[in-house]
Coordinates of C-alpha atoms and ligand atoms in Angstrom, one line a residue:
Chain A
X1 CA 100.5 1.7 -83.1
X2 CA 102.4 5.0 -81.7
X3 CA 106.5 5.2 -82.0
X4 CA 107.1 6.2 -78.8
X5 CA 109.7 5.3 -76.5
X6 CA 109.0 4.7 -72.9
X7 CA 111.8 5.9 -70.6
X8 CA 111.7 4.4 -67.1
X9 CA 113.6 5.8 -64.0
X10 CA 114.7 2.9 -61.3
X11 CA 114.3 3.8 -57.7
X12 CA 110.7 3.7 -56.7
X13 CA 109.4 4.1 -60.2
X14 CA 110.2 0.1 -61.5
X15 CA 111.3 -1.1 -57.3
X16 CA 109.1 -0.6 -54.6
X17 CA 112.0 0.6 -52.3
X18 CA 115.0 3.2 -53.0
X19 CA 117.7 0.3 -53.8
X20 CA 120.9 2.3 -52.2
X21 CA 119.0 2.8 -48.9
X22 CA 117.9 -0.8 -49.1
X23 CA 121.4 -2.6 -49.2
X24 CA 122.6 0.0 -46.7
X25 CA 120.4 -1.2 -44.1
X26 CA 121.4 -4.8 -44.9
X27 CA 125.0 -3.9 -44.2
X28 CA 124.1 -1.6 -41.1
X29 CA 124.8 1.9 -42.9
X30 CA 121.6 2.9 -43.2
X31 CA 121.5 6.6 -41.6
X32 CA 123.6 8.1 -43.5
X33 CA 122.4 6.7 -46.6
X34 CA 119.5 7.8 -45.6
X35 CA 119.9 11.2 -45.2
X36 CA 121.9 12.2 -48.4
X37 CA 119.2 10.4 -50.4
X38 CA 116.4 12.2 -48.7
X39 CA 119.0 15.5 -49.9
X40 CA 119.8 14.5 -53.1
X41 CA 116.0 13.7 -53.4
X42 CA 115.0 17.0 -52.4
X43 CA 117.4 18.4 -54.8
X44 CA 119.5 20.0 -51.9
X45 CA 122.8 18.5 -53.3
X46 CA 123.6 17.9 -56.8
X47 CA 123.1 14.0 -58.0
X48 CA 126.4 13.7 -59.0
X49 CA 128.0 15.1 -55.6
X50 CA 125.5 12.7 -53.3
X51 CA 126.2 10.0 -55.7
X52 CA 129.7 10.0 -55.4
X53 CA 129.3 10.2 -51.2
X54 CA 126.9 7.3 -51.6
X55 CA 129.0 4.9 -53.5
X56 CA 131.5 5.5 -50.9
X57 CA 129.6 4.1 -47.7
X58 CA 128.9 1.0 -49.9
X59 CA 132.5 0.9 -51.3
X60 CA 133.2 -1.7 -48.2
X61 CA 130.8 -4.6 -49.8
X62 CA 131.3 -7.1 -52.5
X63 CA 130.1 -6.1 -55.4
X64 CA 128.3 -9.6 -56.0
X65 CA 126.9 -9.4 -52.7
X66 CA 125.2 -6.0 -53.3
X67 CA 124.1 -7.1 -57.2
X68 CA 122.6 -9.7 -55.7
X69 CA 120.3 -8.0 -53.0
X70 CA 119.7 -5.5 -55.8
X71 CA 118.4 -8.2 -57.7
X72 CA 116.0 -9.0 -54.8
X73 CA 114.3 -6.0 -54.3
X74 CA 110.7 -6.1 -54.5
X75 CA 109.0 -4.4 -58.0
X76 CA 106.0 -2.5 -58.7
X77 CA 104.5 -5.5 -60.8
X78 CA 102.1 -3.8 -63.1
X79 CA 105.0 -1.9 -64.3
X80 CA 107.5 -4.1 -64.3
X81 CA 105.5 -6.4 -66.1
X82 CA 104.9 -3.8 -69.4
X83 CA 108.5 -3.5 -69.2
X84 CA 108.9 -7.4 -69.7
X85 CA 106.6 -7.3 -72.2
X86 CA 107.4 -4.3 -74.2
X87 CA 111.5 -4.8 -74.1
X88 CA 111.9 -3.6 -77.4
X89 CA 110.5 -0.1 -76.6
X90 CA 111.8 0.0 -73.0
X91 CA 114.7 1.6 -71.7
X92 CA 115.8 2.0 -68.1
X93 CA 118.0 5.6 -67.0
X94 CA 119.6 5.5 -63.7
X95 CA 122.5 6.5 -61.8
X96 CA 123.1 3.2 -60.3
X97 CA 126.1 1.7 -61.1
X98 CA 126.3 -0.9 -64.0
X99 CA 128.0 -3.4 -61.5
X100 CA 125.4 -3.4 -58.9
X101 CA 122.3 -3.3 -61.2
X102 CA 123.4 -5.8 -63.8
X103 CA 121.7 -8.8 -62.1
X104 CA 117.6 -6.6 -61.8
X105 CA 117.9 -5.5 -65.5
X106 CA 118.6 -8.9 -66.7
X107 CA 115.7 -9.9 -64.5
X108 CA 112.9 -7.3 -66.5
X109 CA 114.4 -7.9 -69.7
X110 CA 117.0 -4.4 -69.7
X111 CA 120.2 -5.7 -69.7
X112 CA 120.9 -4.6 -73.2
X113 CA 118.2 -1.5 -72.5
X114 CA 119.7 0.8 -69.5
X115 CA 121.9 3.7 -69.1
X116 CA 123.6 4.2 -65.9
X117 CA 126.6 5.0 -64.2
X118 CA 129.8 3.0 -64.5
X119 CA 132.4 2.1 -61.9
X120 CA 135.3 0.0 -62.2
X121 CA 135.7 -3.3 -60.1
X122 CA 138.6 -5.3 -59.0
X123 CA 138.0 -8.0 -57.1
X124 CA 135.2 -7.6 -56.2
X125 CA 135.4 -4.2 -55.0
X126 CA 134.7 -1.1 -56.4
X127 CA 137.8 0.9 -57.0
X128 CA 136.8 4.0 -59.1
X129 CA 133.9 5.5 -60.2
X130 CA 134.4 6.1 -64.3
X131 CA 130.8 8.1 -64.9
X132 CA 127.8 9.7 -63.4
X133 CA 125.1 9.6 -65.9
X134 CA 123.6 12.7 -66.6
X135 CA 119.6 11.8 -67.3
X136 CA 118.4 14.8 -69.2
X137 CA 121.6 14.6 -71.5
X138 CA 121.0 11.0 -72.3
X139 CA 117.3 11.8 -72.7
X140 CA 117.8 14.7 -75.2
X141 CA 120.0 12.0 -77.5
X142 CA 116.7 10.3 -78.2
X143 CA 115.5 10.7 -81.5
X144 CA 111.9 8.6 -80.9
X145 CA 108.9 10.4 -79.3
X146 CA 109.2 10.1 -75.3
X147 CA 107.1 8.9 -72.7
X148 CA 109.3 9.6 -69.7
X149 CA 108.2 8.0 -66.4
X150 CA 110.1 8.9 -62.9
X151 CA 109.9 10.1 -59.8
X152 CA 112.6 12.1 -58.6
X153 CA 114.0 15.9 -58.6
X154 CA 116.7 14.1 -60.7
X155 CA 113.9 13.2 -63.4
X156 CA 112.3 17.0 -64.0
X157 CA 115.7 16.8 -66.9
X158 CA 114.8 14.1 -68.6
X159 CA 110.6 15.1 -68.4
X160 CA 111.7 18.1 -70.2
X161 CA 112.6 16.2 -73.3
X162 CA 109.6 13.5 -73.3
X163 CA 106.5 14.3 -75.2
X164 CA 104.2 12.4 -72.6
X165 CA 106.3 13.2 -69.1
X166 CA 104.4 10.9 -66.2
X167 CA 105.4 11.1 -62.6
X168 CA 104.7 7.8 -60.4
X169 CA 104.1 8.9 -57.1
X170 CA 102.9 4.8 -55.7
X171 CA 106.0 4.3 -53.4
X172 CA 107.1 8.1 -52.3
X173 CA 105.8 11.3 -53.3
X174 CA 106.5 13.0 -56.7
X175 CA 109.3 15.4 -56.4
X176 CA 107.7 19.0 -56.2
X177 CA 110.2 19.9 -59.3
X178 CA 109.0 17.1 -61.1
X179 CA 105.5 17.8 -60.7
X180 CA 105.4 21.3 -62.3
X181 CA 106.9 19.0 -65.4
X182 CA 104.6 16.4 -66.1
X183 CA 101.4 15.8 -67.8
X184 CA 100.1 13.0 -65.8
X185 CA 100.3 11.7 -62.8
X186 CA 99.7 8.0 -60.7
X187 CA 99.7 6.8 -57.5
X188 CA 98.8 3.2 -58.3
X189 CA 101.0 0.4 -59.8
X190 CA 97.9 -1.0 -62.3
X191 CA 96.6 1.9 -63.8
X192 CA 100.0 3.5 -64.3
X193 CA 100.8 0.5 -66.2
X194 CA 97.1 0.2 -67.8
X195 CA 98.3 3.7 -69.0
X196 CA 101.2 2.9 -70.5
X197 CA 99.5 0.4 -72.6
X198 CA 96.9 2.7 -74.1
X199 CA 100.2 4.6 -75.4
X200 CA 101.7 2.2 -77.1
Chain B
X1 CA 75.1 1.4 -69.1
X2 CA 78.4 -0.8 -69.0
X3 CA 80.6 1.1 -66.2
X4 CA 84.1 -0.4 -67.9
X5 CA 83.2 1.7 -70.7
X6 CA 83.3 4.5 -69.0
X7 CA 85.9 7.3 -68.6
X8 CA 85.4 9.9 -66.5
X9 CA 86.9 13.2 -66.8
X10 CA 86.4 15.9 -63.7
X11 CA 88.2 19.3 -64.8
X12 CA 89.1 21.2 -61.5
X13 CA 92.5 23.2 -63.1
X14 CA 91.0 26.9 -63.1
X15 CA 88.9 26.2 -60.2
X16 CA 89.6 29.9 -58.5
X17 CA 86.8 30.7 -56.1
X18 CA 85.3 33.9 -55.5
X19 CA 83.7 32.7 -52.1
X20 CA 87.2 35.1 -51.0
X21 CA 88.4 31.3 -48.8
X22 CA 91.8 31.0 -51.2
X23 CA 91.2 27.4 -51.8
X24 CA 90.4 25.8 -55.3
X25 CA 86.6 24.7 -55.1
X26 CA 87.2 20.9 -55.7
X27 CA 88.1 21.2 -51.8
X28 CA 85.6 23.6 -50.7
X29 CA 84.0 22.2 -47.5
X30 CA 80.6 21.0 -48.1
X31 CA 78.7 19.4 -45.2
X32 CA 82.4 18.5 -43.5
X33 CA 83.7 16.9 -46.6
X34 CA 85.7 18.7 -49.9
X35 CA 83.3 18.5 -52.7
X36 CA 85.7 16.3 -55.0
X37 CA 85.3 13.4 -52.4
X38 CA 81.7 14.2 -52.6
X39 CA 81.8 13.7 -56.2
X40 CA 84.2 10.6 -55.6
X41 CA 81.7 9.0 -53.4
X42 CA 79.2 9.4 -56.0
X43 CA 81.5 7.3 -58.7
X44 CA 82.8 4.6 -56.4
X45 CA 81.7 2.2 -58.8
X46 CA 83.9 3.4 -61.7
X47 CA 87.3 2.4 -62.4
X48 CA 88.7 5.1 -65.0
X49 CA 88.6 8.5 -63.2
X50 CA 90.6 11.2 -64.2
X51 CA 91.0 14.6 -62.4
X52 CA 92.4 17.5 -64.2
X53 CA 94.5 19.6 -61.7
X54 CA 96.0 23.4 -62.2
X55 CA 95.7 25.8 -59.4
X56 CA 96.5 24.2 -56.3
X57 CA 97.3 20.5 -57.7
X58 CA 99.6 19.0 -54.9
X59 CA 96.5 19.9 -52.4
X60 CA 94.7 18.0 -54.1
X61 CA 96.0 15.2 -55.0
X62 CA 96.8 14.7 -51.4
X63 CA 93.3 14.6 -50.6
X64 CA 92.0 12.8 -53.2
X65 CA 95.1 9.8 -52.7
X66 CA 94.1 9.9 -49.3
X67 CA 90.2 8.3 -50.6
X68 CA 91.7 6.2 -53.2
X69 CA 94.4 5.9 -54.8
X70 CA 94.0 4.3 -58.2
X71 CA 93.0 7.9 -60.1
X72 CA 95.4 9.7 -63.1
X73 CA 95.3 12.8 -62.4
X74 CA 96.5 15.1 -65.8
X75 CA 97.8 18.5 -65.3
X76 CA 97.0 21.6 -67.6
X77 CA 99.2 24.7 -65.4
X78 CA 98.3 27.0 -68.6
X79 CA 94.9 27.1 -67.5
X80 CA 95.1 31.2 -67.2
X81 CA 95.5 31.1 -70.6
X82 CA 93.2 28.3 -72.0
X83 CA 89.4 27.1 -71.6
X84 CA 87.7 24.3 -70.1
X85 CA 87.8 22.5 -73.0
X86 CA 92.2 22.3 -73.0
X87 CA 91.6 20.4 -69.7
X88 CA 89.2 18.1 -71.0
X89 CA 91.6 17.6 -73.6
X90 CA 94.6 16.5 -72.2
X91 CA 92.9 13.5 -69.7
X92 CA 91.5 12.3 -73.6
X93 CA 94.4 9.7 -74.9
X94 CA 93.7 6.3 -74.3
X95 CA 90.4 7.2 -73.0
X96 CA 87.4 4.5 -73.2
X97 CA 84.3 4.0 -75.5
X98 CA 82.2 6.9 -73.2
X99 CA 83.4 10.2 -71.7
X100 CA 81.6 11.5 -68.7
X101 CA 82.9 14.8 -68.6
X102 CA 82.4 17.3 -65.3
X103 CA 83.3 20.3 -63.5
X104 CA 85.3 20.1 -60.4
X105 CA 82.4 22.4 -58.5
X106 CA 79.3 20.6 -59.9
X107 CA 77.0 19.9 -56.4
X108 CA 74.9 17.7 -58.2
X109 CA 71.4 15.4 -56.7
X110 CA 72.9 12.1 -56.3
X111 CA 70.1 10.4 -57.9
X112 CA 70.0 12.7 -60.7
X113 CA 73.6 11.7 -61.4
X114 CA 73.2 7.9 -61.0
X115 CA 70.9 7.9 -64.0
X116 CA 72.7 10.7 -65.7
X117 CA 75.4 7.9 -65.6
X118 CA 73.5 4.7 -66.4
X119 CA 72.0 6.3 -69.0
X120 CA 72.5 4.2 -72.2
X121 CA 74.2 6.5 -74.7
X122 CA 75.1 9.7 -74.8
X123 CA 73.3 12.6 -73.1
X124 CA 74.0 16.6 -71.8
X125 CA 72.8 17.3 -68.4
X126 CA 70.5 20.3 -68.0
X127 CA 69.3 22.5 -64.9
X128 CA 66.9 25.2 -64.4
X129 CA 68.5 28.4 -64.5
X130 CA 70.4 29.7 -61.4
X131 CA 74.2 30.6 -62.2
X132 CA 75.3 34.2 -62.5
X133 CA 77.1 33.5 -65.9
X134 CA 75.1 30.6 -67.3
X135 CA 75.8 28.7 -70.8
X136 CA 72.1 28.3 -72.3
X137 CA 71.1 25.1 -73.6
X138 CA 68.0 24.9 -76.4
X139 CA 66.1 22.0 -76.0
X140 CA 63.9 20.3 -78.9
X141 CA 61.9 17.2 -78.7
X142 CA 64.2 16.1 -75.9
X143 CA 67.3 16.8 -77.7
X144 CA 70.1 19.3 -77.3
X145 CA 70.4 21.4 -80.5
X146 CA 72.4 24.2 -79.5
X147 CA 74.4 26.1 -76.9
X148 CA 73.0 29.4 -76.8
X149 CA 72.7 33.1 -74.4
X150 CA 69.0 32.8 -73.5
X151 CA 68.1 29.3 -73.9
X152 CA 65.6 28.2 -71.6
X153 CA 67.7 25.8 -69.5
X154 CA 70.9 26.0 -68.1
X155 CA 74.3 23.9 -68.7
X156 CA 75.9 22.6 -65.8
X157 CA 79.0 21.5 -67.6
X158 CA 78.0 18.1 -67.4
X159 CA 78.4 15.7 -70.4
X160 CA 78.6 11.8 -72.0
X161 CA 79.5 11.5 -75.1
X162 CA 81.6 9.1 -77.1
X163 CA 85.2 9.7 -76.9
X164 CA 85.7 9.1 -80.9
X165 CA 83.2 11.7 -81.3
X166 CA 85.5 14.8 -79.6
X167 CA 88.4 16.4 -80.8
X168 CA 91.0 18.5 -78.6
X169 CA 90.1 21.9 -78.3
X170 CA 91.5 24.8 -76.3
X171 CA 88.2 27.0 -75.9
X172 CA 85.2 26.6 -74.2
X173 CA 84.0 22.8 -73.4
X174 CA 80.5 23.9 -75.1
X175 CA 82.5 24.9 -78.5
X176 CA 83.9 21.3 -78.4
X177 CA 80.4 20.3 -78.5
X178 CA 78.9 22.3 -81.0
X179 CA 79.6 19.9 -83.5
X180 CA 78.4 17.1 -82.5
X181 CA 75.0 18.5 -81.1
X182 CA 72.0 17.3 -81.1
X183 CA 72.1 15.2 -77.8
X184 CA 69.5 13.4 -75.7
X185 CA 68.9 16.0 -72.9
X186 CA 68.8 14.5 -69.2
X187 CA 67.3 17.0 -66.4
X188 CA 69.0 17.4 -63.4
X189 CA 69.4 19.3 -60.2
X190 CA 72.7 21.4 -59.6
X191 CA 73.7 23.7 -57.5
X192 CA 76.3 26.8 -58.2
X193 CA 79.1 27.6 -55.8
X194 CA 80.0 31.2 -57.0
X195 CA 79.7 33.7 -54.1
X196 CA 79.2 33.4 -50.5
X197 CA 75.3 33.2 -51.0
X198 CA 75.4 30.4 -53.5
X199 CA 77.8 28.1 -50.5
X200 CA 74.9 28.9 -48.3
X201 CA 72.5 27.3 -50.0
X202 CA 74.5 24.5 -51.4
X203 CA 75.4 23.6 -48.2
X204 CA 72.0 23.8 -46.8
X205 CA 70.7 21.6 -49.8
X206 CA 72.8 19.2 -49.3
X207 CA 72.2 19.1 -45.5
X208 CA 68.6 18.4 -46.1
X209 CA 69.2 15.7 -48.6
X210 CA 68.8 17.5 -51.6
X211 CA 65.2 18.3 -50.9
X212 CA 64.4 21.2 -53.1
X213 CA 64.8 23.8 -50.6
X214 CA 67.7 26.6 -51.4
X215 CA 68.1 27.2 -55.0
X216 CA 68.2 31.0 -56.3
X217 CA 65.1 31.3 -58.5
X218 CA 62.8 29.0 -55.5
Ligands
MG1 MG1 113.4 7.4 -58.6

């Protein structure tokens, strides 16, 4: 049995959909969502700075109305399911905020096994924004062996510190940054997941 | 042989041309179609495929995804610097019981490569001579015993061996192999992409169904 530790990214690596794009078109707000996720995607604008703008055009929602279409959103299985049955070794890093995820991690096993971004809520509402997580930094405080799995411009950071850095490219293509990171690559949910298990 | 217990490795990182086109040769055209889907057609029936990717890698991957979609593809971008065998290499963890190793320009007789696959146990491929640069194989009593400069058959990169039997290795695939020679030898026909002349008559092989028509010592 290997040591490693398998570090997951969120959107589009464990859900089948970008989740902040999803609840905006629920709501209406989609457009705009759109476009600085597409950015921020990209890596035209910094995660934190898109982040911030993102929160914003959800700000107007209950925040148990948003947890709760979070906790809908459709999941690559295969992977999903190595998570449920490898808690232990799991761990999820995301910039989505605690208060809208809360309900999905406890779903896939990860609600004592995620870093993400905090916010502050008062009834119901979010009124501040306490942190932006920063992946790579919270991926360099590991002291286990890494397999790093993501998607994303925001994940090259974190693929820097892993010792097995995988891009899943099964719902949107692999972030050109990310690519020139990684060792392997997948475009299908099984043998992404049948992967996984040969590393552990 | 049992296909599940198959792995199979194609190493296309370094894959450069010469026929002056700028393209890697994994997606050289041959008879309308780039040669990996060529080779993909040929191993529809197998489940663990891996593709080794360097020089041009988005390209293609976004051919290959566009066939199927269910393939790992490992990356080696050091492969300036490093041999076949680093490629090979890295697609290795978690690989199964057999590895069917191959080059990412291999124009290979389909039939020749069906039983080069179902054949039970491990086994180098040979050809007759006709590369500019060949790796010799010596052949006795129907096993490889050595890699060589004048051998009297030609290596056309093309392997299965057990995957417990290799160890990573950033040479030459054929110095990986050294140590575990000798190998049942399988014969097969191959043809070489390296200059303008060599596409030629690949091409016009393949167009006439692999009869033996075009290779450079015919
Ligand atoms: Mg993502």
């Amino acid at each position: 049995m290997s040591e490693y530790i398998f570090l997951f990214d969120l959107d589009s690596t464990i859900s089948k959909k970008e989740i902040l794009p999803t609840i905006s078109m629920r709501i209406g707000k989609l457009e705009k969502m759109r476009e600085l996720t597409e950015a921020t995607m990209r890596g035209e604008i910094p995660f934190r700075t898109s982040f911030l703008n993102r929160v914003k055009i959800l700000t107007p929602v209950n925040v148990s109305e948003v947890n709760a279409l979070v906790a809908e959103i459709p999941l690559n299985e295969a992977i999903s399911q190595f998570i449920r049955e490898n808690r232990e070794r799991c761990y999820v890093l995301t910039g989505n905020l605690d208060v809208w995820i809360s309900g999905l991690m406890r779903k896939i096993g990860m609600d004592q096994h995620v870093y993400c971004s905090k916010a502050e809520v008062r009834e119901d509402r979010i009124t501040q924004v306490i942190s932006v997580v920063d992946k790579e930094l919270m991926a360099k405080q590991f002291v286990q062996p890494l397999v790093v799995i993501g998607d994303g411009d925001n994940d090259s950071g974190m693929a820097k510190y892993a010792d097995i850095a995988i891009g899943f490219g099964g719902v949107r293509n692999i972030a050109p940054s990310l690519l020139r990171n990684i060792d392997y690559a997948f475009y299908d949910d099984i043998r992404c997941a049948e992967f996984l298990k040969s590393l552990l | 042989m049992d296909k599940k217990k198959i792995t199979v490795i194609i190493c296309c990182a370094g894959m450069g041309t010469r026929l002056g086109i700028g393209t890697t040769k994994a997606l050289v055209n041959i008879n309308g179609k780039p040669l990996i889907l060529h080779q993909l057609e040929l191993l529809d029936q197998y489940d663990d495929i891996r593709i080794v990717l360097g020089y041009q890698a988005e390209r293609v991957i976004s051919v290959v995804t566009k066939y199927r979609n269910d393939i790992m593809f490992a990356f080696n971008y050091d492969y300036k610097n490093t041999g076949a065998a680093a490629s090979l290499s890295k697609a290795l963890p978690g690989a199964r019981e057999y590895v069917v190793s191959m080059d990412g320009d291999l124009v290979v007789h389909p039939q020749n490569f069906k039983e080069f696959l179902d054949y039970n146990g491990e086994c180098i491929a040979v050809s007759d001579c006709n590369s500019d640069e060949p790796v010799h194989i010596d052949v006795e009593n129907s096993k490889v015993v050595r890699f060589s400069k004048n051998g009297k058959y030609e290596w056309p990169g093309l392997v299965k061996i057990q995957s417990g039997r290799l160890t990573p290795h950033s040479g030459h695939t054929y110095e990986m192999l050294n140590t575990v020679l000798p190998i049942d030898v399988l014969h097969v026909q191959t043809r070489d992409i390296d200059t303008p002349d060599d596409y030629d008559r690949a091409v016009a092989w393949v167009e006439a169904g692999y009869e033996r028509t075009g290779g450079k010592n015919e």
